[in-house]
Coordinates of C-alpha atoms in Angstrom, one line a residue:
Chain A
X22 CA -3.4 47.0 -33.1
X23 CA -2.4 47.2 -29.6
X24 CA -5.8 46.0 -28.1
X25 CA -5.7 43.1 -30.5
X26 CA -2.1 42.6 -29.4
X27 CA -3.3 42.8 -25.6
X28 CA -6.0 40.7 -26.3
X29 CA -3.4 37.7 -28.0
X30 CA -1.6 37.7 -24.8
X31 CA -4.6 37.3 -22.7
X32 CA -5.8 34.6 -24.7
X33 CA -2.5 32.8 -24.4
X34 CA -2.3 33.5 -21.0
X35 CA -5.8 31.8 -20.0
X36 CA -4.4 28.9 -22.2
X37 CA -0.9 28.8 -20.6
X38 CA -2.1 29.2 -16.8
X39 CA -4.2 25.9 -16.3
X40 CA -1.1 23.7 -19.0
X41 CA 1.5 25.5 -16.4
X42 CA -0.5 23.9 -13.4
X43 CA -1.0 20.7 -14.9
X44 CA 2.7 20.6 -15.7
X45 CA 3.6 21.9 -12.0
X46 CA 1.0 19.0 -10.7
X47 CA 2.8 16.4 -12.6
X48 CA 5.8 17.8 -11.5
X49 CA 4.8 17.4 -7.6
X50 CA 3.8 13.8 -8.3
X51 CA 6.5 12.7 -9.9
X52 CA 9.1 14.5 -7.0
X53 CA 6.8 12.3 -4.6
X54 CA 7.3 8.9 -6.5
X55 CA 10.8 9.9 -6.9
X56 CA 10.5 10.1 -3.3
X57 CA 9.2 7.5 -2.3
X58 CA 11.2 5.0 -4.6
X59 CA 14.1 6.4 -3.1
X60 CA 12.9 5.1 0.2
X61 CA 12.2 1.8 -1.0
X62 CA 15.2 0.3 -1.0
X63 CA 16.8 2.0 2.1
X64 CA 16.5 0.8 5.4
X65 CA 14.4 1.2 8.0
X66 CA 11.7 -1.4 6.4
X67 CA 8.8 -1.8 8.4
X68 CA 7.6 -5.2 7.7
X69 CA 4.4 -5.2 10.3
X70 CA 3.2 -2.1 8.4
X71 CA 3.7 -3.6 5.1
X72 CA 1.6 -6.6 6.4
X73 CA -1.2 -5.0 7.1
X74 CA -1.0 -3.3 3.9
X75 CA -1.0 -6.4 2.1
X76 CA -4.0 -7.7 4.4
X77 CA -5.8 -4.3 3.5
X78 CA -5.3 -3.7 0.1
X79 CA -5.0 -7.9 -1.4
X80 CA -7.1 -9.6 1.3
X81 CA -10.3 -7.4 1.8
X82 CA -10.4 -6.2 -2.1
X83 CA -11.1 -9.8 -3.0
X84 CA -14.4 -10.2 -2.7
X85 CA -15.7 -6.9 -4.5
X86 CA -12.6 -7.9 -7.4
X87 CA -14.5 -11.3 -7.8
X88 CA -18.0 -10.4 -7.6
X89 CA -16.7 -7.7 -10.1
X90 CA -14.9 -10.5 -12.5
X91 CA -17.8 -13.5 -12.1
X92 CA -20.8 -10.8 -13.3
X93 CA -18.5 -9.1 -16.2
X94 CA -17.6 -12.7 -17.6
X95 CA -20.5 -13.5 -17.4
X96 CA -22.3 -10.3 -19.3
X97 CA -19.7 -10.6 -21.7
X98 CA -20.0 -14.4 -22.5
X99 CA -23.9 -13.2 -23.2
X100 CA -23.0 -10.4 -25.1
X101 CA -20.1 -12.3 -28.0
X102 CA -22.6 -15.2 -28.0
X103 CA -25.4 -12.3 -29.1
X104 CA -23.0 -10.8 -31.6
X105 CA -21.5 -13.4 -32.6
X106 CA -24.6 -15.2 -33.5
X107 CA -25.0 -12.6 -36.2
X108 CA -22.0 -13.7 -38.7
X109 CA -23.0 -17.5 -37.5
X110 CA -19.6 -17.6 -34.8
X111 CA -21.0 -18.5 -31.4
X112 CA -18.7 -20.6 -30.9
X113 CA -15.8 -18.1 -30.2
X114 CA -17.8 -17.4 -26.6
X115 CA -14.9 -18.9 -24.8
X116 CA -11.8 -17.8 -26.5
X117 CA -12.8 -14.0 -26.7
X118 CA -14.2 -14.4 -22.8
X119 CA -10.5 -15.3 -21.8
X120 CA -8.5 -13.3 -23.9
X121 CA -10.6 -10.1 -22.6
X122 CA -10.9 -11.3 -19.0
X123 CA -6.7 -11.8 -19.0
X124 CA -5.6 -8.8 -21.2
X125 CA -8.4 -6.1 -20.8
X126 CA -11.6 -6.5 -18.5
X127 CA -9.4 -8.5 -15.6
X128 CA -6.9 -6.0 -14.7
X129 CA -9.1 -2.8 -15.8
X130 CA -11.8 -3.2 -13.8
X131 CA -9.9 -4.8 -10.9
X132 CA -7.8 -1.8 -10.9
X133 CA -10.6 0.5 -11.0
X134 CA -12.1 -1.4 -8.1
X135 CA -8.9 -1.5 -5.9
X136 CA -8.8 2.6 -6.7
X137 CA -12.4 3.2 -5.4
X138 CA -11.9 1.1 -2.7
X139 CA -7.8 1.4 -1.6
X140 CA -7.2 4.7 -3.1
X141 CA -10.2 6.6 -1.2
X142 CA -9.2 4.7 1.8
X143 CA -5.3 5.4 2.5
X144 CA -5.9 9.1 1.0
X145 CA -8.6 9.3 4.1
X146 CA -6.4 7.8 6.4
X147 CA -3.1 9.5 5.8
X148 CA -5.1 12.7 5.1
X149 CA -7.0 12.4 8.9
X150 CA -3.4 11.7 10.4
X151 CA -2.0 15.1 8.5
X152 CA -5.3 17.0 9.7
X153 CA -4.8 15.6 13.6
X154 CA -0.7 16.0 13.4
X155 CA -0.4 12.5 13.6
X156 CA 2.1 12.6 10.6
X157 CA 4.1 15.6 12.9
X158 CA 3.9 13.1 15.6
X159 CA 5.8 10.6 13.8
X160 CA 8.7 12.7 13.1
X161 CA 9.0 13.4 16.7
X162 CA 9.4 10.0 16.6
X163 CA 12.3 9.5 14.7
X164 CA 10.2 8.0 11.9
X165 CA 10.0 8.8 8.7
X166 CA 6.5 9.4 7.4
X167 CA 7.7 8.4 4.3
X168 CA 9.0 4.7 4.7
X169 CA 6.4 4.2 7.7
X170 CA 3.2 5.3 5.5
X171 CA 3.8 5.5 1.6
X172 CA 6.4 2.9 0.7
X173 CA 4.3 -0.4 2.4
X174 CA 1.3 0.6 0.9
X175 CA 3.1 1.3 -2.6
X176 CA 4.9 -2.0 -2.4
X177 CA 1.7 -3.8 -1.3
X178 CA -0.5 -2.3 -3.8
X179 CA 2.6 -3.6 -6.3
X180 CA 2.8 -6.9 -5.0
X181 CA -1.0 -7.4 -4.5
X182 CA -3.2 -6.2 -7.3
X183 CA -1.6 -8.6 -9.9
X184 CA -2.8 -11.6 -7.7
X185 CA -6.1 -10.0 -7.4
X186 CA -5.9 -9.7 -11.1
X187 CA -5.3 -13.7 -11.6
X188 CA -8.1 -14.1 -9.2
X189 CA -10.3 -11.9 -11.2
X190 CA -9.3 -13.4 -14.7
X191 CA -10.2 -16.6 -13.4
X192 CA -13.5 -16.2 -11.9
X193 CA -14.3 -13.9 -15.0
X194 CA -13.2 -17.1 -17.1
X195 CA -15.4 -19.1 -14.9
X196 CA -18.7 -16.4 -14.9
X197 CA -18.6 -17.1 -18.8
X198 CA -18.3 -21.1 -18.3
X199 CA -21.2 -20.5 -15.7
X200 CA -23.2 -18.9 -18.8
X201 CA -22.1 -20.5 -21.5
X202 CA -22.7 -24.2 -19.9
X203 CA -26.4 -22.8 -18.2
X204 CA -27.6 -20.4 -20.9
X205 CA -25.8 -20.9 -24.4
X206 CA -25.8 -24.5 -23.9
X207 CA -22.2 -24.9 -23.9
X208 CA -20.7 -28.4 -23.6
X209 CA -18.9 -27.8 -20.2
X210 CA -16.0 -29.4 -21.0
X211 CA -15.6 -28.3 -24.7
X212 CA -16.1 -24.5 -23.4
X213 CA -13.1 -24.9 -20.8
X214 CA -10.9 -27.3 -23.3
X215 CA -11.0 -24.3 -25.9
X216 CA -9.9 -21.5 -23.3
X217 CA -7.4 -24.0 -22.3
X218 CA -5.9 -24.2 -25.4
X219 CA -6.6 -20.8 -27.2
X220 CA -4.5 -18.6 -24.0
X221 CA -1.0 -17.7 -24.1
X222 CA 1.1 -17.2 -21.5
X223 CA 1.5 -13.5 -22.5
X224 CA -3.0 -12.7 -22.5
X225 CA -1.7 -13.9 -19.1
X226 CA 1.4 -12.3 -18.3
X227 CA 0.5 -8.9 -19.8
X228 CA -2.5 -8.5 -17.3
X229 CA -0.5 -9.0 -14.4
X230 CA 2.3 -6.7 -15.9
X231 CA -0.8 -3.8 -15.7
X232 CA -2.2 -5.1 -12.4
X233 CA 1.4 -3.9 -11.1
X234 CA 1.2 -0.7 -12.4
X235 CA -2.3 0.0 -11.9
X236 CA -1.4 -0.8 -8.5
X237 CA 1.7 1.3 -7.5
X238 CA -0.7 4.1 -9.1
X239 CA -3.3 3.5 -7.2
X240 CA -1.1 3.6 -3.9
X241 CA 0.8 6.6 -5.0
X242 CA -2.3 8.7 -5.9
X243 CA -4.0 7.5 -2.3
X244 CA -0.9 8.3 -0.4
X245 CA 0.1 11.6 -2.5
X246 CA -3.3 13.1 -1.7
X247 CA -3.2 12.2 1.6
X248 CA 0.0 13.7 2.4
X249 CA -0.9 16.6 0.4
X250 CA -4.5 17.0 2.3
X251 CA -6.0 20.6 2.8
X252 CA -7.2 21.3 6.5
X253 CA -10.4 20.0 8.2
X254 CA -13.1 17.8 7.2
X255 CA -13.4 19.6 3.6
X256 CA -9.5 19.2 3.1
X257 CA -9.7 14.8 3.4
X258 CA -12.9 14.6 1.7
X259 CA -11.5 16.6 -1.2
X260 CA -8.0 14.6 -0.8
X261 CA -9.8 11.6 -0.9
X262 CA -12.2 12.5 -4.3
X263 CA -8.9 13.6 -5.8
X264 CA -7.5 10.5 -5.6
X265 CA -10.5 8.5 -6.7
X266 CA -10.4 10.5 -9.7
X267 CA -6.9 10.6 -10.7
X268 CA -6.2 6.7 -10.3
X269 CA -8.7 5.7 -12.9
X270 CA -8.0 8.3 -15.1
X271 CA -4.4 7.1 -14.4
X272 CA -5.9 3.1 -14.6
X273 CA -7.2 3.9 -18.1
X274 CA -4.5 6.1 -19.7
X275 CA -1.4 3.8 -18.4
X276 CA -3.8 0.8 -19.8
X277 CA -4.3 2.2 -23.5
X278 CA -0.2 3.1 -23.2
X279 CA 0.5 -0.4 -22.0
X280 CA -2.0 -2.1 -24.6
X281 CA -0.3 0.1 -27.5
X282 CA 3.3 -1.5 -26.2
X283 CA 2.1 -5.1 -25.5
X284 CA 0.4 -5.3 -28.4
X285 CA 1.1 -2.7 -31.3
X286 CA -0.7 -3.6 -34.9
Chain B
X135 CA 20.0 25.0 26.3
X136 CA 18.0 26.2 23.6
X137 CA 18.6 29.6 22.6
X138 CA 16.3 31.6 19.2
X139 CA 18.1 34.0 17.6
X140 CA 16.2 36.3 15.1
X141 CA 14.1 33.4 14.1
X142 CA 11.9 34.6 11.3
X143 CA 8.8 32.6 9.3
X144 CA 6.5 33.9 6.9
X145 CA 3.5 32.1 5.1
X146 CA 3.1 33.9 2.4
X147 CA 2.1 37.4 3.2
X148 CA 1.1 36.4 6.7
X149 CA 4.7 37.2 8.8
X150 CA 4.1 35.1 11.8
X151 CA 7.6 34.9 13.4
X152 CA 9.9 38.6 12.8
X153 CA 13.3 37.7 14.8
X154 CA 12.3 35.5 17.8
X155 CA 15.3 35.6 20.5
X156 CA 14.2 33.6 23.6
X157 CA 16.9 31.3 25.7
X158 CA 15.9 28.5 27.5
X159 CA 18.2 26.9 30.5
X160 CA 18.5 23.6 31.1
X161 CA 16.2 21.8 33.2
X162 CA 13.8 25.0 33.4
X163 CA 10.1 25.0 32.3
X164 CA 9.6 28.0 30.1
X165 CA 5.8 28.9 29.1
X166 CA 4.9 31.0 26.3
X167 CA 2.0 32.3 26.0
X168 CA 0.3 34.8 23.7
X169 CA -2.8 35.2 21.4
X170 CA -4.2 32.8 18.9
X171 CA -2.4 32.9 15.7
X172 CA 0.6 35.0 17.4
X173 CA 2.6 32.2 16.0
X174 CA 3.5 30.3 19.2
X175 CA 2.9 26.5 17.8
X176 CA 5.2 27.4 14.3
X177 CA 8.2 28.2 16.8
X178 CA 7.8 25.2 18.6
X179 CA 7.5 23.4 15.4
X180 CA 10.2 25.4 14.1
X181 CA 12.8 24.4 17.4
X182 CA 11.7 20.7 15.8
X183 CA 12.6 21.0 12.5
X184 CA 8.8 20.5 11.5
X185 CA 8.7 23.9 10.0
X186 CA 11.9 25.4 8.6
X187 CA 12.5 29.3 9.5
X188 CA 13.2 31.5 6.9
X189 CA 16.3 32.6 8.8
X190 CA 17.9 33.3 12.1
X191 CA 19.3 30.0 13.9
X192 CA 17.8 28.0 16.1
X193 CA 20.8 26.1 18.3
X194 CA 20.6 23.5 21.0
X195 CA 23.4 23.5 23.5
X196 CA 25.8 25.5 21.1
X197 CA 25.0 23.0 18.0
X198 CA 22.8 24.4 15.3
X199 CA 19.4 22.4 15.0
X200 CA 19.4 22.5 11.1
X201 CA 23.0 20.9 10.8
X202 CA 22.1 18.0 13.5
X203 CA 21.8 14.4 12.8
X204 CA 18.3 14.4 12.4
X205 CA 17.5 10.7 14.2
X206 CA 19.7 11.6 17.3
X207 CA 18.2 15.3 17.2
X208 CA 14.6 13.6 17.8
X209 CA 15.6 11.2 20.0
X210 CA 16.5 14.1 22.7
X211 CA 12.9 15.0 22.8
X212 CA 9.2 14.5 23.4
X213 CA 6.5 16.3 22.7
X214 CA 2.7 16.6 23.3
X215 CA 0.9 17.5 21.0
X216 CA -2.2 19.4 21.7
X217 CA -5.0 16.8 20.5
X218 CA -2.8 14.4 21.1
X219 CA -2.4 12.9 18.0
X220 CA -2.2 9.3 18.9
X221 CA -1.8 6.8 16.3
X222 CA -5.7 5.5 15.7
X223 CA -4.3 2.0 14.4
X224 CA -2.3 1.5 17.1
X225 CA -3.6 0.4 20.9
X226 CA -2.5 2.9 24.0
X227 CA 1.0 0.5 24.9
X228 CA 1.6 0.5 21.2
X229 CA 1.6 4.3 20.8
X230 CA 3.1 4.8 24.2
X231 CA 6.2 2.7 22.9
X232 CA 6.8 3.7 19.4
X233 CA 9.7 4.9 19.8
X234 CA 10.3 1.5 21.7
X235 CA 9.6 -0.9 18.9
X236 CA 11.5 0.7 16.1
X237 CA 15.1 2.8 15.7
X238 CA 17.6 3.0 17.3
X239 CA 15.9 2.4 20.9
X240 CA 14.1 -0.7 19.7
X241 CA 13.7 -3.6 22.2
X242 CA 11.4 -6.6 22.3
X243 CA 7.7 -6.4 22.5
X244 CA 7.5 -7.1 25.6
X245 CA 10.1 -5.5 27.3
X246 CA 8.7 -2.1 25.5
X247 CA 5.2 -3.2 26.5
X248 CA 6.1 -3.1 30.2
X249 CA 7.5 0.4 30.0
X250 CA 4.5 1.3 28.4
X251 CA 2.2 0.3 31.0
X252 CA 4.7 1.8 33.8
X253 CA 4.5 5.1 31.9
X254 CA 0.6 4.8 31.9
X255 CA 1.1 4.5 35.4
X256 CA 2.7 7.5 36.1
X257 CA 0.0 9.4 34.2
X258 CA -2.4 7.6 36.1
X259 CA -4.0 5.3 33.7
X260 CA -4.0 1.0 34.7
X261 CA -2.6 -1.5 32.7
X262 CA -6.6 -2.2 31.9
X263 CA -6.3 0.9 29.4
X264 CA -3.1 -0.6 27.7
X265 CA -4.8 -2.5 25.1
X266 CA -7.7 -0.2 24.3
X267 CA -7.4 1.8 20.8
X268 CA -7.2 5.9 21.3
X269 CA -11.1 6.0 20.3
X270 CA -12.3 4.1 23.3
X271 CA -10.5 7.1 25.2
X272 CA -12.3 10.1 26.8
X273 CA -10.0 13.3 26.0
X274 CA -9.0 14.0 29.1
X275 CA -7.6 10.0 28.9
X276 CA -6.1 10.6 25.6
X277 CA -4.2 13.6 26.4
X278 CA -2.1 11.4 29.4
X279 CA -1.5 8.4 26.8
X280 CA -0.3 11.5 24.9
X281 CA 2.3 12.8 28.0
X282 CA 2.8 9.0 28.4
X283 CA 4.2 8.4 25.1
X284 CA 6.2 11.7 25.5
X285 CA 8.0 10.6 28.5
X286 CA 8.7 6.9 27.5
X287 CA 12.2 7.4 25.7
X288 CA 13.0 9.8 29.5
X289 CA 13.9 12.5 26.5
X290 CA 16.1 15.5 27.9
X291 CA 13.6 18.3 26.2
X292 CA 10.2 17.7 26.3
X293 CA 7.4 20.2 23.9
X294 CA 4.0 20.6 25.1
X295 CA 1.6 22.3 22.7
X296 CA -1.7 23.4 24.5
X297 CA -1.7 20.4 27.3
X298 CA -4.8 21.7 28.3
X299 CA -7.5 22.3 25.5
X300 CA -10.7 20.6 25.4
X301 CA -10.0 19.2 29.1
X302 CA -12.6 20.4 32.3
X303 CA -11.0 22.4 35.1
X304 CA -10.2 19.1 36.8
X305 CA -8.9 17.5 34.0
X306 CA -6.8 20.5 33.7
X307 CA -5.4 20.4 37.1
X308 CA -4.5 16.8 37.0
X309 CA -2.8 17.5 33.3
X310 CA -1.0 20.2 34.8
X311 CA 0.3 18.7 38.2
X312 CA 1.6 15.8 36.2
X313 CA 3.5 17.8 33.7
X314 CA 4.8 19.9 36.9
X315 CA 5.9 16.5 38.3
X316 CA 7.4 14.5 35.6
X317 CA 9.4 17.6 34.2
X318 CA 10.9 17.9 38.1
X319 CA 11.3 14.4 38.6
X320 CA 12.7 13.7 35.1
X321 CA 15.0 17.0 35.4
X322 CA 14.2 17.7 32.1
X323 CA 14.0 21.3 29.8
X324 CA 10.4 22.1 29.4
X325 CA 8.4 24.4 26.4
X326 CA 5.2 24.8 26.5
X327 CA 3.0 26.6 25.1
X328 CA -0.6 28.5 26.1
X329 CA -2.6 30.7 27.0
X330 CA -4.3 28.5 30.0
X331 CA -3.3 31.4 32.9
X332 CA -3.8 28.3 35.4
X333 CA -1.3 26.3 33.4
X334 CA 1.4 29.1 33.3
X335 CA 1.2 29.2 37.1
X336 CA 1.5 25.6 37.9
X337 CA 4.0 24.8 35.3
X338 CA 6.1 28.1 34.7
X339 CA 9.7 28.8 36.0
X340 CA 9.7 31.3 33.5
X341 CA 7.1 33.2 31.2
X342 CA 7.1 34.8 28.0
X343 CA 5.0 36.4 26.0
X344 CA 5.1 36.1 22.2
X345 CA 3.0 39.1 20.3
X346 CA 3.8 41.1 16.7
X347 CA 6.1 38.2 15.9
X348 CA 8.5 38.9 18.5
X349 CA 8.7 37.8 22.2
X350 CA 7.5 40.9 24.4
X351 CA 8.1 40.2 27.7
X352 CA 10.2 37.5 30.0
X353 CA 10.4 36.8 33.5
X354 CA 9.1 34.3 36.4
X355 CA 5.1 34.1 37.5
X356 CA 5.9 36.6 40.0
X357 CA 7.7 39.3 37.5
X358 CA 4.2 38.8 35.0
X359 CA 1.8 39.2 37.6
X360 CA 3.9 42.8 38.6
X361 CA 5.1 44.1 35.2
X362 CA 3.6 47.2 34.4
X363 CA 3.6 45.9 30.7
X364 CA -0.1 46.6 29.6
X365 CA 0.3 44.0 27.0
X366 CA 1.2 41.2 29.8
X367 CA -1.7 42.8 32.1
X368 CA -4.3 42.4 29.8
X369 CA -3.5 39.2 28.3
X370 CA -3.3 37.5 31.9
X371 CA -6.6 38.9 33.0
X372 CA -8.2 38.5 30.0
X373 CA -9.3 41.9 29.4
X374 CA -10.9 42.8 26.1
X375 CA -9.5 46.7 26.5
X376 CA -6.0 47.2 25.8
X377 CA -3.2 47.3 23.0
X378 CA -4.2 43.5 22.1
X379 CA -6.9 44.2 19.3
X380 CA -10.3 41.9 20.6
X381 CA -10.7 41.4 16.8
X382 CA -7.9 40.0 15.0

C-alpha cells in the first residue's frame, strides 16, 4: 500500500514539476511586461532609440513581409480557384483572397516573419550587451536598461507591425489579382471591383488589431530573452532560439484567442 | 569615503563575499587584488548597486548606498569595465558622452561632442578615432575609449575592473600611467581591481588583498612587498606553493 502510495506521489510530482515551471516562466514574463509597461509612460523617453527601432523593425521587415504577402496571395488565389472549381464557385477567388489576406494570412504570417527576423535579432543584441556588461555599463550610466532597451523596441514593434500588416494585406490582395488576371483569366477589373465591395472595415481593422499584439509579443519575447541570456556564446544563441520559438507559438495562440473574440459563431 | 562593513553575498551555495570590511579615503587609489573567482568584481559591483549584498552595509561618505537616490548615486562615479563594454551601436564620441547626451548632465550635441574628443585626447586617441564604431578599435584602443568615457562626467569615484587584460606589456604601461595620471590630476577616489602585480605598483596608494571571502591583508606597495604574510608573498610572486591552492 505504501509503495503504491509512494509511487502516486512520484507520479504527481513528475507531473507537477514541469506545470510549476511553466507557471513560474509565465510568471517571470509577465513581471517583465508589467515592467516594462510601467516604464512606458514615465519619463526619460528616448526618442533617437525609438527611431531606430522603428527603422529596424518597420522599415527593413518590409521587403521579406511583402515577398511573403505577394507569393501567399497568390498560392492562395490558385488554390480557392482549384477548390472552388469543384462545387462550380470560381468565382469567389477574390472575395475569399481578401478576407484571408486581411483577417488571417496578412497578420499571421507577417507576424511570424517579423518574430524570425526582429525577435532573433533584439534577443541577440540585448543578450551580446548582457554577455559583454554592456547592460552593467548603462546603469553606471544613470540609464535605465529598461526604458533605453525594452520599451522603444516594444512601442516600435506596437506601432510598426500593423503597418507592415496593411502592407502585406495589400500586396497579398494584389499577388491574387496578379493570378487571377494572368492565370484564372480574371477580368482585371471585375476581380478588384468585387474585393472592393465584398471587405469590411472590420476584415480590415481586426488584422491590424493582431498585428499590434503580435507585435508587442514579438518585442517582449526578443527583449525578455535577451535580458534573461545565459553566459557566453551558448547563452545568446539559446536566448535567441528561445525567443524565435516562443513568439510564434505566442503569434498562433494569441491569433486563435483573438479570432474566437473577433469573430465567435 | 567608502567604507564595507561585513558585506556578505552568496550565489547559491557558492559564498563569494563572508563580511568584507575595507575603507577607502578620499582621493586615494586602493587596489585589490586576489585570485580568480575570490569575488573581487561582485564587491565592486556590489559598492554599485549592480549586485545587491545579502547583508552588511555598504556607505559612501556616511550615507548608505542602498538608501541613495539612485540617479545622483551614479552620477558620482565612473567605471571601466574590464572589456570595456562600449556600446557597439554607438561611435567612440557617442559612447564617450553618454552620459553627456541624456539625464540630468545632458547638453547639446555638440557641445558633448567636443568633450568627447578632449577626453579622447587625454587618453591619447585623435579626434580621427571620434567617429569610428568600437569594432574598428584594436583592444588596447578600446580599453582608453573605455577610461575616456569613465572620465567624461569628471566623476568623484572612479571603478576600474581589470584595466589591463588582454592588453601587451606596453599597452599595459600606457593603460596604467594614464589611470595613475587622470586619478591624480582629477583628485579623485580610485578602486581597482587585479591581479596585474605591474598595475598594483604603478597605481596603488594602498593594497589589499581579498581571499576566503574576506579581505586578508592591507597596507601600501611598500608594506606588501615586506609582510611576512605567506598568502601576500605568494600571490605577488606568483608562486604555485603556498596556502593559495594552484587548483581551485
Amino acid at each position: 500500500m505504501t509503495a503504491i502510495l509512494d509511487g502516486s506521489a512520484g507520479a504527481l510530482a513528475a507531473l507537477g514539476r514541469p506545470v510549476l515551471a511553466v507557471l513560474a516562466a509565465v510568471g517571470r514574463v509577465a513581471i517583465f511586461a508589467a515592467t516594462a509597461l510601467g516604464h512606458l509612460l514615465r519619463p526619460p523617453f528616448y526618442l533617437r532609440e525609438f527611431g531606430q527601432a522603428v527603422l529596424q523593425i518597420g522599415w527593413f521587415s518590409l521587403p521579406v513581409v511583402g515577398l511573403t504577402a505577394i507569393f501567399t496571395g497568390g498560392a492562395l488565389a490558385l488554390q480557392i480557384y482549384a477548390g472552388g472549381s469543384r462545387f462550380d464557385a470560381q468565382a469567389v477567388v477574390p472575395q475569399i483572397v481578401a478576407i484571408g489576406m486581411a483577417r488571417e494570412l496578412g497578420p499571421v504570417l507577417g507576424g511570424l516573419m517579423v518574430a524570425a527576423r526582429v525577435a532573433s535579432s533584439i534577443a541577440a543584441e540585448i543578450g551580446t550587451m548582457k554577455v559583454t556588461e554592456q547592460i552593467d555599463a548603462l546603469v553606471t550610466l544613470s540609464t535605465n536598461p529598461f526604458k533605453y532597451l525594452v520599451v522603444p523596441r516594444l512601442l516600435a514593434a506596437t506601432l510598426t507591425v500593423p503597418v507592415l500588416v496593411a502592407t502585406g494585406d495589400a500586396i497579398g490582395i494584389m499577388g491574387g489579382w496578379l493570378v487571377g488576371i494572368t492565370r484564372l483569366d480574371f477580368n482585371s477589373a471585375t476581380y478588384l471591383e468585387n474585393t472592393v465591395q465584398f471587405l469590411q472595415a472590420w476584415d480590415i481593422g481586426s488584422g491590424l488589431v493582431k498585428g499590434a499584439v503580435f507585435g508587442f509579443l514579438v518585442a517582449l519575447m526578443g527583449c525578455y530573452h535577451g535580458m534573461t541570456s545565459g553566459r557566453g556564446a551558448q547563452g545568446v544563441g539559446a536566448a535567441t532560439k528561445g525567443a524565435v520559438v516562443a513568439a510564434s507559438v505566442l503569434i498562433l495562440a494569441a491569433n486563435y484567442v483573438l479570432t474566437e473574440l473577433f469573430f465567435q459563431a | 569615503m567608502i567604507a564595507l562593513t561585513d558585506v556578505t553575498k552568496a550565489f547559491g551555495e557558492n559564498r563569494v563575499l563572508q563580511g568584507v570590511n575595507l575603507s577607502i579615503a578620499r582621493g586615494e587609489s586602493m587596489v585589490i587584488i586576489g585570485g580568480s573567482g575570490t569575488g573581487k568584481s561582485v564587491l565592486l559591483k556590489c559598492v554599485l548597486g549592480l549586485v545587491t549584498p545579502d547583508s552588511g552595509q555598504i556607505t559612501l561618505e556616511g550615507e548608505d548606498v542602498s538608501r541613495a537616490e539612485r540617479d545622483a548615486f551614479l552620477a558620482r562615479f565612473g567605471m571601466l569595465f574590464q572589456g570595456a563594454a562600449l556600446f557597439d551601436s554607438l561611435r567612440v564620441w557617442e559612447n564617450v558622452a553618454f552620459r553627456l547626451l541624456r539625464g540630468r548632465l545632458k547638453r547639446p550635441r555638440e557641445a558633448a561632442r567636443e568633450i568627447a574628443i578632449e577626453k579622447l585626447r587625454r587618453v591619447g586617441l585623435g579626434p580621427q578615432v571620434a567617429d569610428l564604431y568600437p569594432a574598428e578599435l584594436s583592444g588596447g584602443m578600446q580599453k582608453r575609449v573605455g577610461l575616456a568615457r569613465a572620465i567624461a562626467a569628471e566623476p568623484e569615484v572612479i571603478f576600474f575592473d581589470e584595466p589591463t587584460t588582454g592588453l601587451d606589456p606596453i599597452m599595459s604601461g600606457v593603460i596604467n600611467d594614464l589611470i595613475r595620471e587622470i586619478v591624480t590630476e582629477m583628485g579623485a577616489t580610485a578602486m581597482t581591481i587585479t591581479h596585474d602585480m605591474t598595475s598594483v605598483r604603478a597605481i596603488a596608494d594602498r593594497v589589499a588583498m581579498l581571499h576566503g571571502g574576506l579581505v586578508r591583508w592591507t597596507g601600501t606597495v611598500q608594506e606588501m612587498d615586506a609582510t611576512p604574510d605567506p598568502y601576500v608573498q605568494q600571490f605577488i610572486h606568483g608562486r604555485a606553493e603556498g596556502p593559495i591552492p594552484s587548483v581551485r
